[in-house]
Coordinates of C-alpha atoms in Angstrom, one line a residue:
Chain Z
M1025 CA 38.7 21.9 5.0
E1026 CA 35.8 20.0 6.9
I1027 CA 36.3 22.1 10.1
I1028 CA 35.8 25.6 7.8
M1029 CA 32.8 23.7 6.0
S1030 CA 31.4 22.7 9.1
I1031 CA 31.7 26.6 10.6
L1032 CA 30.2 27.8 7.0
A1033 CA 27.3 25.7 7.1
G1034 CA 26.7 26.7 11.2
F1035 CA 26.8 30.4 9.8
L1036 CA 24.8 29.4 7.3
F1037 CA 22.4 28.2 9.8
T1038 CA 22.3 31.6 12.0
V1039 CA 21.9 33.7 9.4
G1040 CA 18.7 31.6 8.3
L1041 CA 17.4 31.2 11.7
Y1042 CA 17.6 35.0 11.7
L1043 CA 15.7 35.6 8.8
I1044 CA 13.3 33.5 9.7
L1045 CA 12.5 35.1 12.9
T1046 CA 12.2 38.4 11.3
K1047 CA 8.5 39.8 10.4
N1048 CA 8.6 40.7 6.7
L1049 CA 7.3 37.6 4.3
I1050 CA 10.4 38.0 1.7
R1051 CA 13.3 37.8 4.6
I1052 CA 11.3 34.4 6.0
I1053 CA 11.3 32.9 2.4
I1054 CA 15.2 34.0 1.9
G1055 CA 16.0 32.5 5.3
S1056 CA 14.3 29.6 4.8
S1057 CA 16.1 28.8 1.5
V1058 CA 19.1 30.0 3.3
L1059 CA 18.4 27.3 6.0
S1060 CA 18.1 24.6 3.6
H1061 CA 21.5 25.3 2.0
G1062 CA 23.1 25.2 5.0
A1063 CA 21.2 21.6 5.3
H1064 CA 23.0 20.7 1.8
L1065 CA 26.7 22.1 2.6
L1066 CA 26.4 19.7 5.8
L1067 CA 25.2 17.0 3.9
L1068 CA 28.3 17.3 1.4
T1069 CA 30.9 18.0 4.4
M1070 CA 29.8 14.8 5.9
A1071 CA 30.5 12.3 3.9
G1072 CA 34.4 14.2 4.0
L1073 CA 35.9 16.1 1.6
K1074 CA 38.2 15.4 -1.4
T1075 CA 39.3 12.0 -0.3
G1076 CA 40.2 10.7 -3.4
A1077 CA 40.1 10.5 -6.8
P1078 CA 36.5 11.5 -9.1
P1079 CA 34.3 8.0 -8.9
L1080 CA 34.4 7.5 -12.5
L1081 CA 35.0 4.3 -14.8
G1082 CA 38.2 3.9 -16.6
L1083 CA 40.1 6.1 -13.8
E1084 CA 43.0 4.5 -11.9
A1085 CA 43.0 5.8 -8.2
D1086 CA 43.8 4.3 -5.3
T1087 CA 40.7 6.1 -3.8
Y1088 CA 37.8 7.6 -5.0
V1089 CA 35.3 10.1 -3.5
D1090 CA 31.8 8.9 -1.9
P1091 CA 29.2 10.1 -5.0
L1092 CA 26.7 9.3 -2.9
P1093 CA 26.1 12.7 -1.2
Q1094 CA 26.1 14.4 -4.4
A1095 CA 23.3 12.6 -5.7
L1096 CA 21.5 13.4 -2.3
I1097 CA 21.9 17.0 -1.8
L1098 CA 21.0 17.3 -5.9
T1099 CA 18.1 15.8 -5.0
A1100 CA 17.9 18.1 -2.3
I1101 CA 18.6 21.1 -3.6
V1102 CA 16.2 20.5 -6.5
I1103 CA 13.2 19.8 -4.1
S1104 CA 14.3 22.7 -1.9
F1105 CA 14.4 25.1 -5.3
G1106 CA 11.0 23.7 -6.2
V1107 CA 9.3 24.5 -2.5
T1108 CA 11.4 28.1 -2.7
S1109 CA 9.5 28.8 -5.5
F1110 CA 6.2 27.8 -4.6
I1111 CA 6.8 29.8 -1.2
L1112 CA 7.3 33.0 -3.5
V1113 CA 4.3 32.7 -5.4
L1114 CA 2.5 32.1 -2.0
G1115 CA 3.9 34.8 -0.3
Y1116 CA 3.0 37.0 -3.5
R1117 CA -0.7 35.8 -3.2
T1118 CA -0.8 36.5 0.3
Y1119 CA 0.7 39.6 -0.1
K1120 CA -2.1 40.7 -3.1
V1121 CA -5.4 39.4 -1.3
T1122 CA -4.4 40.3 2.7
G1123 CA -2.1 43.1 2.2
A1124 CA 0.4 42.1 4.3
A1125 CA 3.7 42.1 4.0
E1126 CA 4.8 41.2 8.2
T1127 CA 4.0 38.5 9.6
D1128 CA 1.9 40.2 12.5
Q1129 CA -0.4 41.1 10.2
L1130 CA -1.5 37.7 9.1
R1131 CA -2.4 36.3 12.7
G1132 CA -5.6 35.0 13.9
T1133 CA -7.9 33.5 11.5
D1134 CA -11.5 35.3 10.7
T1135 CA -13.3 32.8 12.9
D1136 CA -11.4 34.6 16.2
E1137 CA -13.3 37.6 15.6
Chain Q
M386 CA 5.8 -10.6 -9.0
S387 CA 7.5 -7.8 -6.6
N388 CA 6.7 -5.4 -9.0
W389 CA 3.1 -5.4 -7.6
L390 CA 5.0 -3.5 -4.7
I391 CA 5.1 -0.2 -6.6
L392 CA 1.6 0.2 -7.7
P393 CA 0.3 1.3 -4.7
V394 CA 2.8 5.1 -5.7
L395 CA 2.3 4.4 -9.4
I396 CA -1.2 4.4 -9.9
P397 CA -2.0 7.7 -8.2
L398 CA 0.6 9.2 -9.6
I399 CA -0.2 8.3 -13.2
A400 CA -3.4 9.3 -12.2
G401 CA -2.7 12.3 -11.3
I402 CA -0.7 13.0 -14.3
V403 CA -3.3 11.9 -16.5
A404 CA -6.0 14.6 -14.9
L405 CA -3.8 17.2 -15.5
F406 CA -4.4 17.1 -19.5
F407 CA -7.9 17.7 -19.2
P408 CA -9.0 20.1 -16.2
K409 CA -12.2 21.9 -17.2
H410 CA -13.8 18.7 -17.5
V411 CA -15.2 18.7 -14.0
T412 CA -17.4 15.3 -14.8
A413 CA -14.7 13.4 -16.5
Q414 CA -12.0 14.7 -13.5
R415 CA -14.4 13.2 -11.1
V416 CA -15.3 9.7 -12.8
W417 CA -11.0 8.9 -13.4
A418 CA -10.3 10.2 -9.5
F419 CA -13.3 7.7 -8.6
I420 CA -11.8 4.8 -10.8
T421 CA -8.2 4.8 -10.2
S422 CA -8.9 5.0 -6.4
M423 CA -11.5 2.2 -7.0
I424 CA -8.2 0.4 -8.8
L425 CA -5.6 1.9 -5.6
I426 CA -8.1 -0.2 -3.1
G427 CA -8.0 -3.4 -5.4
V428 CA -4.0 -3.7 -5.5
N429 CA -3.6 -2.7 -2.3
I430 CA -5.7 -5.6 -0.8
F431 CA -4.1 -8.0 -3.2
L432 CA -0.7 -6.9 -1.9
L433 CA -1.8 -7.2 1.9
T434 CA -3.4 -10.8 1.3
Y435 CA 0.0 -11.6 -0.6
I436 CA 1.8 -10.6 2.0
L437 CA 0.7 -11.7 4.8
S438 CA 0.6 -15.6 3.1
N439 CA 4.1 -15.0 1.2
G440 CA 6.2 -12.6 3.8
I441 CA 7.5 -9.7 3.4
M442 CA 7.9 -8.4 0.1
T443 CA 10.8 -6.3 -1.3
L444 CA 11.5 -4.1 -4.7
E445 CA 14.7 -3.4 -5.6
L446 CA 14.1 -0.1 -7.9
G447 CA 16.5 -0.1 -11.0
G448 CA 17.6 -3.5 -10.4
W449 CA 20.5 -2.4 -7.6
E450 CA 21.1 -4.5 -5.1
A451 CA 19.9 -3.3 -1.2
P452 CA 22.2 -1.7 0.5
F453 CA 23.3 0.7 -2.8
G454 CA 20.1 0.9 -4.6
I455 CA 16.8 2.3 -3.1
V456 CA 14.4 -0.7 -1.9
F457 CA 11.0 -0.3 -1.7
V458 CA 10.1 -2.7 1.4
G459 CA 6.5 -4.0 1.9
D460 CA 5.8 -5.4 5.3
S461 CA 2.3 -5.9 6.9
L462 CA 2.8 -2.6 8.5
A463 CA 3.1 -0.7 5.2
T464 CA 1.0 -2.7 3.4
L465 CA -2.0 -2.3 6.2
L466 CA -1.4 1.4 5.9
T467 CA -1.1 1.8 2.3
T468 CA -4.5 -0.4 2.0
T469 CA -6.1 2.2 4.8
T470 CA -4.8 5.6 3.0
A471 CA -6.6 3.8 -0.1
L472 CA -9.9 3.2 1.8
V473 CA -10.1 7.0 3.1
A474 CA -9.5 8.3 -0.1
L475 CA -11.6 6.7 -1.6
P476 CA -14.5 8.3 0.0
I477 CA -12.6 11.8 0.3
I478 CA -13.2 12.3 -2.9
Y479 CA -16.4 11.0 -3.4
F480 CA -17.1 13.7 -0.6
S481 CA -15.7 16.1 -2.5
F482 CA -17.7 16.1 -5.8
S483 CA -20.1 17.6 -3.8
T484 CA -18.7 19.9 -1.3
I485 CA -15.1 21.1 -2.9
G486 CA -16.4 23.4 -5.1
V487 CA -16.5 23.6 -9.3
E488 CA -14.0 26.1 -9.1
R489 CA -11.3 24.0 -7.6
E490 CA -12.1 21.5 -9.3
K491 CA -11.3 23.2 -12.5
Y492 CA -7.6 24.1 -10.9
Y493 CA -6.0 20.6 -10.4
Y494 CA -8.0 19.7 -7.3
Y495 CA -7.8 15.8 -7.9
S496 CA -4.3 16.0 -9.4
F497 CA -2.9 17.2 -6.0
F498 CA -5.4 14.9 -3.8
Q499 CA -3.8 12.1 -5.9
F500 CA 0.1 13.2 -5.4
L501 CA -0.8 13.4 -1.9
I502 CA -2.2 9.9 -1.8
A503 CA 1.0 8.8 -4.0
G504 CA 3.8 11.1 -1.5
V505 CA 1.9 8.9 1.5
S506 CA 1.9 5.4 0.0
G507 CA 5.7 5.8 -0.7
A508 CA 6.6 7.3 2.7
F509 CA 5.0 4.4 3.9
L510 CA 6.7 1.6 1.6
T511 CA 9.8 3.1 1.2
G512 CA 13.2 1.3 3.2
D513 CA 15.7 4.0 2.2
I514 CA 16.1 7.1 4.7
F515 CA 16.9 9.5 2.4
N516 CA 13.8 8.7 0.1
L517 CA 11.4 8.8 2.8
F518 CA 12.6 12.5 2.8
V519 CA 11.8 12.3 -0.9
C520 CA 8.5 11.3 -0.4
F521 CA 7.6 13.7 3.0
E522 CA 8.9 16.4 0.2
V523 CA 6.5 15.0 -2.8
L524 CA 3.2 14.7 -0.2
L525 CA 4.2 18.1 1.5
L526 CA 3.8 19.9 -1.4
A527 CA 1.0 18.5 -2.4
S528 CA -0.4 19.6 0.7
Y529 CA 1.1 23.1 0.4
A530 CA -0.7 23.3 -2.8
L531 CA -4.0 21.9 -1.3
I532 CA -4.1 24.1 2.0
G533 CA -3.6 27.1 -0.3
H534 CA -6.3 25.9 -2.9
G535 CA -8.8 28.1 -3.5
G536 CA -6.7 31.0 -2.0
T537 CA -9.4 32.5 0.3
K538 CA -8.1 35.0 2.9
T539 CA -8.0 32.8 6.0
Q540 CA -6.2 29.9 4.1
L541 CA -3.4 32.3 2.4
K542 CA -3.1 33.3 6.0
E543 CA -2.3 29.7 7.7
S544 CA -0.6 28.1 4.7
F545 CA 2.1 30.3 5.0
N546 CA 3.1 29.0 8.5
Y547 CA 2.5 25.7 7.5
V548 CA 5.1 25.7 4.5
I549 CA 7.5 27.7 6.6
V550 CA 7.2 25.4 10.0
N551 CA 7.6 22.1 7.7
V552 CA 10.2 23.7 5.1
V553 CA 12.0 24.1 8.4
S554 CA 11.4 20.8 9.8
S555 CA 12.8 19.3 5.9
A556 CA 16.2 20.9 6.4
F557 CA 16.6 19.0 10.1
F558 CA 15.5 15.9 8.2
V559 CA 18.5 16.7 5.9
I560 CA 20.3 17.3 8.4
G561 CA 19.7 14.3 10.4
V562 CA 20.8 12.3 6.9
A563 CA 23.7 13.8 7.0
Y564 CA 25.0 12.8 10.4
L565 CA 23.4 9.5 10.3
Y566 CA 25.2 8.8 6.9
A567 CA 28.7 10.2 8.2
V568 CA 28.1 7.8 11.6
T569 CA 27.0 5.0 9.6
G570 CA 27.8 5.2 6.3
T571 CA 24.5 3.7 4.8
L572 CA 20.9 4.9 4.3
N573 CA 19.2 1.8 3.8
M574 CA 17.1 1.4 7.0
A575 CA 18.2 -2.1 6.9
Q576 CA 21.6 -1.6 7.0
L577 CA 21.2 1.0 9.1
S578 CA 19.7 -1.5 11.6
E579 CA 23.0 -3.3 11.5
R580 CA 25.2 -0.8 11.7
V581 CA 23.3 1.5 14.6
S582 CA 23.6 -1.8 16.6
E583 CA 27.0 -2.6 15.8
A584 CA 28.0 1.3 17.1
G585 CA 26.0 0.4 20.0
S586 CA 25.7 2.9 22.9
E587 CA 27.6 5.9 21.1
P588 CA 25.7 9.3 22.5
I589 CA 25.8 10.3 18.7
I590 CA 23.3 7.6 18.1
T591 CA 21.3 9.3 20.6
V592 CA 21.6 12.9 19.5
I593 CA 20.5 11.6 15.6
A594 CA 17.5 9.8 17.0
I595 CA 16.1 12.7 19.2
L596 CA 17.1 15.1 16.0
F597 CA 14.5 12.7 13.9
L598 CA 12.4 12.6 16.7
I599 CA 12.2 16.3 16.4
V600 CA 11.2 15.9 12.6
F601 CA 8.9 13.5 12.9
G602 CA 7.3 15.2 15.8
L603 CA 6.9 18.3 14.0
K604 CA 5.1 16.1 10.8
G605 CA 3.4 14.5 13.5
A606 CA 2.1 17.1 15.7
L607 CA 3.8 15.8 19.0
F608 CA 4.2 18.0 21.8
P609 CA 5.8 20.8 21.7
L610 CA 5.6 21.2 18.1
Y611 CA 1.7 20.8 17.4
F612 CA 1.5 24.6 17.6
W613 CA 0.9 24.8 13.9
L614 CA -2.0 22.2 13.5
P615 CA -4.9 23.2 14.7
G616 CA -4.6 27.0 12.1
S617 CA -3.9 24.6 9.4
Y618 CA -6.1 21.9 9.3
S619 CA -9.2 24.0 10.1
V620 CA -8.8 26.8 7.8
P621 CA -9.0 24.4 4.1
P622 CA -12.4 23.3 2.9
T623 CA -13.7 20.2 5.1
A624 CA -12.8 17.2 2.4
I625 CA -9.4 18.5 2.3
G626 CA -9.3 18.7 6.1
A627 CA -10.2 15.1 6.5
I628 CA -7.4 13.9 4.1
F629 CA -4.9 15.8 6.5
A630 CA -6.2 14.7 9.3
A631 CA -6.8 11.3 8.4
L632 CA -3.6 11.2 6.5
L633 CA -0.2 13.5 7.3
T634 CA 0.1 13.4 11.0
K635 CA 0.1 9.5 10.6
V636 CA 2.8 9.5 8.2
G637 CA 4.8 11.1 10.9
I638 CA 3.9 9.0 13.4
Y639 CA 4.4 5.8 11.3
S640 CA 8.2 7.4 10.8
I641 CA 8.8 7.3 14.3
F642 CA 7.7 3.7 14.7
R643 CA 9.6 2.4 12.0
T644 CA 13.2 4.6 12.9
Y645 CA 12.5 4.0 16.5
S646 CA 11.9 0.3 16.1
V647 CA 14.0 -0.4 13.4
I648 CA 17.0 1.8 13.8
F649 CA 17.4 3.4 17.2
N650 CA 16.5 -0.2 19.0
E651 CA 19.8 0.2 21.2
E652 CA 20.1 2.9 23.7
T653 CA 16.3 3.0 24.5
A654 CA 16.6 4.3 27.9
V655 CA 17.0 8.3 26.9
T656 CA 14.9 8.0 23.4
H657 CA 12.0 6.2 24.8
T658 CA 11.4 7.8 28.0
I659 CA 11.4 11.6 26.5
L660 CA 8.9 10.1 23.9
L661 CA 6.9 8.6 27.1
V662 CA 7.0 11.9 28.5
L663 CA 6.3 13.6 25.3
S664 CA 3.0 11.3 24.5
A665 CA 1.8 12.1 27.8
V666 CA 1.7 15.4 27.9
T667 CA 0.1 15.9 24.1
M668 CA -2.4 13.7 25.0
I669 CA -3.3 16.2 27.8
I670 CA -2.6 19.4 25.7
G671 CA -4.7 17.9 22.9
V672 CA -8.0 17.3 25.4
I673 CA -7.7 20.7 26.8
G674 CA -7.6 22.2 23.2
A675 CA -10.8 20.0 22.5
I676 CA -13.1 20.7 25.9
A677 CA -11.7 24.6 25.5
Y678 CA -13.0 25.3 21.7
R679 CA -16.7 25.7 20.8
D680 CA -15.9 25.7 17.2
V681 CA -16.6 22.0 15.5
K682 CA -13.8 21.7 13.5
L683 CA -11.1 23.2 15.8
I684 CA -13.0 20.2 18.9
L685 CA -11.6 17.7 16.1
V686 CA -8.5 19.4 15.0
Y687 CA -7.7 19.0 18.6
N688 CA -8.9 15.1 18.6
V689 CA -6.0 14.9 16.1
I690 CA -3.5 15.9 18.3
V691 CA -4.9 13.7 21.1
A692 CA -4.6 10.5 19.2
V693 CA -1.2 11.7 18.5
G694 CA -0.7 10.9 22.1
F695 CA -2.2 7.8 22.3
I696 CA -0.5 6.0 19.4
L697 CA 3.1 7.2 20.4
F698 CA 2.9 5.9 24.1
G699 CA 2.5 2.3 22.2
V700 CA 5.5 3.0 20.6
A701 CA 7.7 4.5 24.0
S702 CA 6.0 1.1 25.7
L703 CA 8.2 -0.9 23.7
N704 CA 6.3 -4.4 23.8
S705 CA 4.7 -6.5 21.6
D706 CA 1.0 -5.6 23.1
A707 CA 1.7 -2.2 23.0
F708 CA 2.8 -2.3 19.5
V709 CA -0.5 -4.3 18.4
G710 CA -2.4 -1.6 20.6
A711 CA -0.6 1.4 18.7
I712 CA -1.1 0.3 15.0
Y713 CA -4.4 -1.1 15.7
Y714 CA -5.5 2.6 16.6
L715 CA -3.6 4.4 14.2
L716 CA -5.5 2.7 11.3
H717 CA -8.6 2.9 13.1
D718 CA -7.9 6.4 13.8
I719 CA -7.3 7.4 10.1
V720 CA -10.3 5.9 9.1
I721 CA -12.8 7.9 12.2
K722 CA -10.9 11.0 12.0
A723 CA -11.7 11.1 8.2
A724 CA -15.2 10.0 8.9
L725 CA -15.6 12.6 12.1
F726 CA -14.4 15.9 9.3
L727 CA -17.0 14.6 6.4
I728 CA -19.8 14.4 9.4
I729 CA -18.7 17.6 10.8
G730 CA -18.4 18.8 6.7
A731 CA -21.8 18.1 6.4
L732 CA -23.0 19.4 9.4
I733 CA -21.1 22.6 8.7
T734 CA -23.3 22.6 5.3
A735 CA -26.5 22.1 7.4
A736 CA -26.3 24.6 9.9
G737 CA -24.6 27.3 7.7
T738 CA -21.8 27.7 10.3
S739 CA -19.0 26.0 12.5
K740 CA -19.8 27.8 15.7
L741 CA -21.5 25.3 18.3
S742 CA -24.1 28.1 19.5
G743 CA -25.2 28.9 15.8
M744 CA -26.5 24.7 15.4
G745 CA -29.2 22.7 17.2
G746 CA -32.1 20.1 16.5
M747 CA -30.0 18.8 13.5
I748 CA -32.0 15.5 14.6
K749 CA -35.1 16.6 13.3
H750 CA -34.0 17.1 8.9
H751 CA -30.9 14.5 9.0
P752 CA -31.5 11.6 12.0
L753 CA -29.2 9.5 9.7
L754 CA -26.4 12.0 10.1
T755 CA -27.0 12.4 13.9
W756 CA -26.9 8.4 14.4
M757 CA -24.0 8.1 12.5
F758 CA -22.1 11.5 14.1
F759 CA -22.9 8.9 17.1
I760 CA -21.5 5.9 16.3
S761 CA -18.2 7.6 15.2
A762 CA -18.3 10.0 18.7
L763 CA -18.2 6.1 20.5
A764 CA -15.7 5.1 18.4
L765 CA -13.6 7.9 18.7
A766 CA -13.5 7.5 22.3
G767 CA -13.1 3.3 22.5
I768 CA -16.9 2.5 23.6
P769 CA -16.9 -1.7 22.8
P770 CA -17.4 -2.5 20.7
L771 CA -16.5 -0.3 18.0
G772 CA -13.6 0.2 16.0
G773 CA -11.6 2.8 18.6
F774 CA -12.1 -0.1 21.6
P775 CA -9.4 -3.1 20.7
G776 CA -6.6 -0.6 20.1
K777 CA -7.0 1.1 22.9
L778 CA -8.0 -2.1 25.4
M779 CA -4.0 -3.4 23.7
L780 CA -2.7 -0.1 24.6
V781 CA -3.8 -0.2 28.4
V782 CA -2.5 -3.8 28.0
G783 CA 1.0 -2.7 26.8
G784 CA 1.6 0.3 28.8
A785 CA 0.5 -1.3 32.0
E786 CA 3.1 -4.2 31.0
A787 CA 5.5 -1.7 30.5
G788 CA 4.8 -0.3 34.2
H789 CA 3.8 2.9 32.7
Y790 CA 0.4 3.3 34.8
I791 CA 0.3 7.3 35.6
V792 CA 0.6 7.2 31.5
V793 CA -2.2 4.7 31.4
A794 CA -4.4 6.7 34.0
V795 CA -3.3 9.9 31.8
M796 CA -4.8 8.2 28.8
M797 CA -8.0 7.1 30.4
V798 CA -8.8 10.2 31.7
A799 CA -7.9 11.6 28.5
S800 CA -10.3 9.3 26.9
L801 CA -13.3 10.4 29.3
L802 CA -12.5 14.0 27.8
V803 CA -12.4 12.7 24.2
L804 CA -16.2 11.5 24.6
Y805 CA -17.4 14.6 26.5
S806 CA -15.6 16.6 23.4
V807 CA -17.5 14.8 21.0
I808 CA -20.7 14.1 22.9
R809 CA -21.0 18.1 23.6
I810 CA -21.5 18.2 19.9
F811 CA -23.7 15.6 20.1
L812 CA -26.2 17.4 22.3
Q813 CA -25.6 21.1 21.6
G814 CA -25.8 20.5 17.9
F815 CA -27.4 17.3 16.7
L816 CA -30.6 17.4 19.8
G817 CA -31.3 20.5 21.7
E818 CA -33.8 23.5 20.3
P819 CA -33.8 23.4 16.5
M820 CA -32.3 26.7 15.2
L821 CA -33.0 26.5 11.6
T822 CA -36.4 24.8 9.9
H823 CA -36.2 22.7 7.2
A824 CA -36.3 25.5 4.6
E825 CA -33.9 27.8 6.3
Q826 CA -31.4 24.8 5.9
H827 CA -27.8 25.9 3.7
G828 CA -27.6 23.0 1.1
S829 CA -28.5 19.6 0.5
I830 CA -26.6 17.1 2.2
K831 CA -27.8 13.9 0.5
A832 CA -25.2 13.9 -1.8
Q833 CA -22.5 13.8 1.0
M834 CA -23.8 11.1 3.1
P835 CA -22.6 7.4 0.9
P836 CA -18.7 8.4 1.6
I837 CA -20.0 8.6 5.4
V838 CA -21.9 5.9 5.8
F839 CA -18.9 4.1 3.9
L840 CA -16.4 5.4 6.5
V841 CA -18.4 4.5 9.7
A842 CA -19.4 1.1 8.6
L843 CA -15.2 1.0 7.9
S844 CA -14.9 1.5 11.8
A845 CA -17.7 -1.0 12.7
F846 CA -16.1 -3.5 10.9
M847 CA -12.7 -3.1 12.6
G848 CA -15.2 -3.5 15.7
F849 CA -16.9 -6.1 15.4
G850 CA -14.2 -7.5 12.5
A851 CA -11.1 -7.6 15.2
E852 CA -11.3 -11.4 15.1
I853 CA -10.2 -10.7 10.9
M854 CA -8.2 -7.8 11.6
Y855 CA -5.8 -9.1 14.3
P856 CA -3.8 -11.7 12.3
F857 CA -2.9 -8.4 9.9
V858 CA -1.9 -5.9 12.7
E859 CA -0.1 -8.7 14.7
S860 CA 2.4 -9.8 11.7
A861 CA 2.6 -6.0 11.6
A862 CA 3.5 -5.6 15.2
E863 CA 5.9 -8.5 14.5
T864 CA 8.4 -6.6 12.5
L865 CA 8.4 -4.1 14.9
I866 CA 9.5 -5.8 18.0
N867 CA 11.8 -8.2 15.7
P868 CA 13.3 -6.2 13.4
R869 CA 15.4 -8.8 12.0
A870 CA 12.7 -10.3 10.0
Y871 CA 12.9 -6.8 8.0
V872 CA 16.7 -7.0 7.7
E873 CA 17.0 -10.4 6.5
A874 CA 14.3 -9.3 3.9
V875 CA 15.6 -6.9 2.4
L876 CA 19.4 -7.3 2.6
G877 CA 18.9 -11.2 1.9
G878 CA 22.5 -12.8 1.5
N879 CA 24.1 -10.1 1.0
S880 CA 24.8 -8.4 4.6

């Protein structure tokens, strides 16, 4: 199971990186979001999957699942959610102000002229 | 008593949240921001002196014992940095009053500023690597907002790049944490230190170390990951550029200090050699940029990159003299970069342009600004007895002890070129033929002088008062060289 998850995480990285390397602003934003989800999946997988019972008080079992990675990815997902919504607004604002939907139109600053 | 340790994070956080409630009352915003940063300085200085006399202080958040809960660790290094942060934040806030513009102030400028300070202080104090990631995100989100604040065309262009670069590096940070957790099963830095030394020289540890070097190198603008810095630090208003140049790269550098001394201290042959080479190249690339550009803001921005190289050279040398030098230089660099950015901000206000060719003869109308710039330029280059000197001296001594003579030579040459790059601004912008009559000056800079004088005085104190500073810096270097003390302070009996 861990192998499949690792491959899936790698696949998400590939997709994310490919999207980030394209020129369209929206694709870049979606790419960054996919990339962080790949990282979250990796974080979850790294602690081992389904190694025991859910870590609940009162539940008798020999081994329990490590709850820490879940706490970590919850935090990471919330952060990535906030950042993604921020970039979406930033991308929209950039498009409104500069009229650029592609990165090559964003190149250079006014001081270069 | 240990609850005090949360205050450097809590004060700016609460100050920022409270400021959200009265955005349109600009005067109230200013007074509130000023008072809270004064309090922040007071608390930090108190903590610093307390820790120097009583040893490392730890705070277990929520009462969960280390290594299970998150800990805040106040050692001399962390508190020296939070104190410097607070000391730099106050003058920059004062400088913002007259330069940032009422529109920005009405749209939560001071709140974002305070959140940035909260994130930076948190990153310095935390003793948990995932919490470090969270603090990074706090300060980065505030910086995303600040860099695009005001929404001018150039700002938006650069902030998009800045945000994407940092989102990618944050993803790498999570990956690094995941690997580290898989290998060691802990996230507490003190326990990581123990577990990693038990694991010994396993290659996976080196891989993780390099992964973290990439993450922190991106935040700290280490070669070859510095490409985003010149654009994004030069487009926002000077006050924001100043706080970025003073603090943001320094957080990345601090994280390298911490991880490379406490955690990855076993197998140094690979990692520290990479760090050594990269720091040397960073110096070279930085000075080339500083000399090549004729825009005063860009000259300074490239000097930020040079300083990253200098400081990380100290880490790569890995002996106590070099660490003392690196920490001293780091602290001084926070102050002097803020000072130089504010001076340049005032210069641009007066001249109405950031191009060197468009200014000249400032000394005629602004003698105080001119001499302040001259002093800071010398301090930046490390001319004795000013503030940059003790740090650079110790870096050279430490580097020579470690036998890195070539890099020491590169550093000397780089220092000279740094001096050349800033003296060029002095000769052309401040001396030279006056371009503008007094009537043509683009606005008064009187209100901008107090913070500049304060920062330059602080930098001069770090030079002349090196005797007073030294015990603090030495005890900070001690925890880096000998992480046992750090580990014992955090884990106590239950390791």
